[in-house]
Amino acid sequence: MADQRRERLDQPRSPRGLQLPRIDAETFGRWSEGIARGMGTANFIVYMTLVIAAWFAWNTLAPENLRFDPYTFTFLTLVLSLQASYAAPLILLAQNRQADRDRIALEEDRRRATMQKADTEYLAREIAALRIALGEVATRDFLRSELTRLAEELDEAAERRRKLERRQHEREARRQAGGEPLDEPRDDLDGDFARDGRFEG
């Protein structure tokens, strides 16, 4: 039955050969960024310097039977080469991930800037249309100023009327008392010209 299944064309073939384990790219990327971030610190340089100095001191000053990497330090060279060969791809991977994040952020910023520009242009057009539509429509400040001016004119007219009535009462009182009329210049405030029906220059 296995032979029949292998010969059928509507089913995929079972994989042959060595199967490599599947690695989650996101998890591996975060792990590589953590390593690259750790290697880019002063602590890493200090610790690496201390380890190399201890390596040199041990393999130079220790008894010959205890030295595991005698002079020319071949094993240390191999370790440092392995570290460099792994560090470079990890750093490049971290840089590529950062570049992808920067590109996505740049595209998002460009999209938001485009939307804000469109919104600003729309609001500018709406404001211009409202200003054109309002045109000569009276605003609240204009109405307030006109009402204030009208109230002041009414107050002035009322004050003139009170002065005119007071002078007329004084004149009537003097006439009834038999006194002489006041010597005052003739003006329109008392209604002299309107009463006489003529105008004096």
CSV table of C-alpha atoms in Angstrom, one decimal:
chain,number,residue,atom,x,y,z
A,1,MET,CA,0.0,0.0,0.0
A,2,ALA,CA,2.9,2.3,0.6
A,3,ASP,CA,4.1,1.7,-2.9
A,4,GLN,CA,0.7,2.7,-4.3
A,5,ARG,CA,0.7,5.9,-2.3
A,6,ARG,CA,4.2,6.7,-3.5
A,7,GLU,CA,3.1,6.3,-7.1
A,8,ARG,CA,0.0,8.4,-6.9
A,9,LEU,CA,0.3,11.8,-8.5
A,10,ASP,CA,-2.4,13.6,-6.4
A,11,GLN,CA,-0.4,13.3,-3.2
A,12,PRO,CA,2.9,14.9,-2.4
A,13,ARG,CA,6.0,12.8,-2.0
A,14,SER,CA,7.3,12.2,1.4
A,15,PRO,CA,10.5,14.1,1.9
A,16,ARG,CA,13.8,12.2,1.4
A,17,GLY,CA,17.1,12.8,2.9
A,18,LEU,CA,18.2,14.8,5.9
A,19,GLN,CA,15.6,17.2,7.3
A,20,LEU,CA,16.9,20.3,9.0
A,21,PRO,CA,15.1,21.5,12.0
A,22,ARG,CA,12.8,24.4,11.3
A,23,ILE,CA,13.8,27.6,13.1
A,24,ASP,CA,11.4,30.4,13.9
A,25,ALA,CA,12.8,33.4,12.1
A,26,GLU,CA,11.3,35.9,14.6
A,27,THR,CA,12.7,34.1,17.6
A,28,PHE,CA,16.1,33.7,16.0
A,29,GLY,CA,16.1,37.4,15.0
A,30,ARG,CA,15.3,38.5,18.5
A,31,TRP,CA,18.1,36.3,19.8
A,32,SER,CA,20.6,37.6,17.3
A,33,GLU,CA,19.6,41.2,18.2
A,34,GLY,CA,20.2,40.5,21.8
A,35,ILE,CA,23.6,39.1,21.1
A,36,ALA,CA,24.6,42.0,18.8
A,37,ARG,CA,23.3,44.4,21.4
A,38,GLY,CA,25.4,42.7,24.1
A,39,MET,CA,28.5,42.7,22.0
A,40,GLY,CA,28.1,46.4,21.3
A,41,THR,CA,28.6,47.4,24.9
A,42,ALA,CA,31.6,48.5,26.9
A,43,ASN,CA,31.1,45.6,29.3
A,44,PHE,CA,31.7,43.0,26.6
A,45,ILE,CA,34.9,44.7,25.6
A,46,VAL,CA,36.1,44.8,29.2
A,47,TYR,CA,35.2,41.2,29.9
A,48,MET,CA,36.8,40.0,26.6
A,49,THR,CA,40.0,41.9,27.4
A,50,LEU,CA,40.1,40.4,30.9
A,51,VAL,CA,39.6,36.9,29.5
A,52,ILE,CA,42.4,37.3,26.9
A,53,ALA,CA,44.7,38.8,29.4
A,54,ALA,CA,44.1,35.9,31.8
A,55,TRP,CA,44.6,33.5,28.9
A,56,PHE,CA,47.9,35.1,28.0
A,57,ALA,CA,49.0,35.2,31.7
A,58,TRP,CA,48.1,31.5,32.3
A,59,ASN,CA,49.7,30.2,29.1
A,60,THR,CA,52.8,32.3,29.7
A,61,LEU,CA,53.4,32.2,33.5
A,62,ALA,CA,51.9,28.8,34.5
A,63,PRO,CA,54.1,25.7,34.6
A,64,GLU,CA,54.6,24.1,31.2
A,65,ASN,CA,52.6,21.0,32.1
A,66,LEU,CA,49.5,23.2,33.0
A,67,ARG,CA,49.6,25.3,29.9
A,68,PHE,CA,46.8,24.3,27.5
A,69,ASP,CA,47.6,26.8,24.8
A,70,PRO,CA,51.4,27.5,24.6
A,71,TYR,CA,53.0,30.4,22.8
A,72,THR,CA,51.6,31.5,19.5
A,73,PHE,CA,48.2,30.8,21.2
A,74,THR,CA,46.8,28.7,18.4
A,75,PHE,CA,43.6,27.8,20.3
A,76,LEU,CA,42.9,31.4,21.3
A,77,THR,CA,43.3,32.4,17.6
A,78,LEU,CA,40.8,29.7,16.7
A,79,VAL,CA,38.3,30.9,19.4
A,80,LEU,CA,38.6,34.5,18.3
A,81,SER,CA,38.2,33.6,14.7
A,82,LEU,CA,35.1,31.6,15.5
A,83,GLN,CA,33.7,34.5,17.5
A,84,ALA,CA,34.3,36.9,14.6
A,85,SER,CA,32.8,34.5,12.1
A,86,TYR,CA,29.6,34.2,14.1
A,87,ALA,CA,29.5,37.8,15.3
A,88,ALA,CA,29.6,39.3,11.8
A,89,PRO,CA,26.4,37.5,10.5
A,90,LEU,CA,24.6,38.1,13.8
A,91,ILE,CA,25.3,41.8,13.6
A,92,LEU,CA,24.3,42.0,9.9
A,93,LEU,CA,21.1,40.1,10.8
A,94,ALA,CA,20.3,42.6,13.6
A,95,GLN,CA,21.1,45.5,11.3
A,96,ASN,CA,18.8,44.1,8.6
A,97,ARG,CA,16.0,43.7,11.1
A,98,GLN,CA,16.5,47.3,12.3
A,99,ALA,CA,16.5,48.5,8.7
A,100,ASP,CA,13.2,46.6,8.1
A,101,ARG,CA,11.7,48.3,11.2
A,102,ASP,CA,13.0,51.7,10.0
A,103,ARG,CA,11.5,51.2,6.6
A,104,ILE,CA,8.1,50.2,8.0
A,105,ALA,CA,8.2,53.2,10.4
A,106,LEU,CA,9.2,55.5,7.5
A,107,GLU,CA,6.3,54.2,5.4
A,108,GLU,CA,3.9,54.6,8.3
A,109,ASP,CA,5.1,58.2,8.8
A,110,ARG,CA,4.8,58.9,5.1
A,111,ARG,CA,1.2,57.5,5.1
A,112,ARG,CA,0.3,59.6,8.2
A,113,ALA,CA,1.9,62.7,6.7
A,114,THR,CA,-0.1,62.1,3.5
A,115,MET,CA,-3.4,61.7,5.5
A,116,GLN,CA,-2.6,64.8,7.6
A,117,LYS,CA,-1.9,66.8,4.5
A,118,ALA,CA,-5.1,65.7,2.9
A,119,ASP,CA,-7.1,66.6,6.1
A,120,THR,CA,-5.4,70.0,6.3
A,121,GLU,CA,-6.2,70.8,2.6
A,122,TYR,CA,-9.8,69.7,3.2
A,123,LEU,CA,-10.1,71.9,6.3
A,124,ALA,CA,-8.6,74.8,4.5
A,125,ARG,CA,-11.1,74.4,1.6
A,126,GLU,CA,-14.0,74.2,4.1
A,127,ILE,CA,-12.8,77.3,6.0
A,128,ALA,CA,-12.4,79.2,2.7
A,129,ALA,CA,-15.9,78.1,1.7
A,130,LEU,CA,-17.4,79.2,5.0
A,131,ARG,CA,-15.7,82.6,4.8
A,132,ILE,CA,-17.1,83.1,1.3
A,133,ALA,CA,-20.5,82.0,2.4
A,134,LEU,CA,-20.5,84.3,5.4
A,135,GLY,CA,-19.3,87.2,3.4
A,136,GLU,CA,-21.2,90.2,4.8
A,137,VAL,CA,-23.0,88.4,7.5
A,138,ALA,CA,-23.0,90.3,10.7
A,139,THR,CA,-20.8,88.8,13.4
A,140,ARG,CA,-21.5,88.9,17.2
A,141,ASP,CA,-18.8,91.5,17.7
A,142,PHE,CA,-20.3,93.7,15.0
A,143,LEU,CA,-23.8,93.5,16.5
A,144,ARG,CA,-22.5,94.2,19.9
A,145,SER,CA,-20.6,97.3,18.7
A,146,GLU,CA,-23.7,98.5,16.8
A,147,LEU,CA,-26.0,98.0,19.8
A,148,THR,CA,-23.5,99.8,22.1
A,149,ARG,CA,-23.4,102.8,19.6
A,150,LEU,CA,-27.2,102.8,19.4
A,151,ALA,CA,-27.5,102.7,23.2
A,152,GLU,CA,-25.1,105.7,23.5
A,153,GLU,CA,-27.1,107.7,20.9
A,154,LEU,CA,-30.3,107.0,22.8
A,155,ASP,CA,-28.7,108.0,26.1
A,156,GLU,CA,-27.5,111.3,24.5
A,157,ALA,CA,-30.9,112.0,23.0
A,158,ALA,CA,-32.5,111.3,26.4
A,159,GLU,CA,-30.0,113.6,28.1
A,160,ARG,CA,-30.8,116.4,25.6
A,161,ARG,CA,-34.5,115.9,26.2
A,162,ARG,CA,-34.1,116.1,29.9
A,163,LYS,CA,-32.0,119.4,29.6
A,164,LEU,CA,-34.7,120.8,27.2
A,165,GLU,CA,-37.5,119.9,29.6
A,166,ARG,CA,-35.6,121.3,32.6
A,167,ARG,CA,-35.0,124.7,30.8
A,168,GLN,CA,-38.6,124.9,29.6
A,169,HIS,CA,-39.7,124.3,33.2
A,170,GLU,CA,-37.4,127.0,34.5
A,171,ARG,CA,-38.6,129.4,31.8
A,172,GLU,CA,-42.3,128.7,32.7
A,173,ALA,CA,-41.5,129.2,36.3
A,174,ARG,CA,-39.9,132.6,35.7
A,175,ARG,CA,-42.8,133.7,33.5
A,176,GLN,CA,-45.3,132.8,36.2
A,177,ALA,CA,-43.2,134.6,38.8
A,178,GLY,CA,-43.1,137.7,36.5
A,179,GLY,CA,-39.4,137.7,36.1
A,180,GLU,CA,-37.4,138.6,33.0
A,181,PRO,CA,-36.5,135.9,30.6
A,182,LEU,CA,-32.9,134.7,30.8
A,183,ASP,CA,-30.4,136.3,28.5
A,184,GLU,CA,-29.0,133.3,26.8
A,185,PRO,CA,-27.9,132.7,23.3
A,186,ARG,CA,-30.5,131.3,20.9
A,187,ASP,CA,-29.7,127.7,19.9
A,188,ASP,CA,-31.5,124.7,18.6
A,189,LEU,CA,-31.0,122.9,21.9
A,190,ASP,CA,-33.9,124.7,23.4
A,191,GLY,CA,-35.9,124.6,20.3
A,192,ASP,CA,-35.8,128.4,19.7
A,193,PHE,CA,-35.4,128.2,16.0
A,194,ALA,CA,-38.1,125.6,15.6
A,195,ARG,CA,-40.4,127.6,17.8
A,196,ASP,CA,-39.8,130.9,15.9
A,197,GLY,CA,-39.9,129.1,12.5
A,198,ARG,CA,-36.7,130.9,11.4
A,199,PHE,CA,-32.9,130.4,11.6
A,200,GLU,CA,-30.5,132.8,13.0
A,201,GLY,CA,-26.8,132.7,12.0
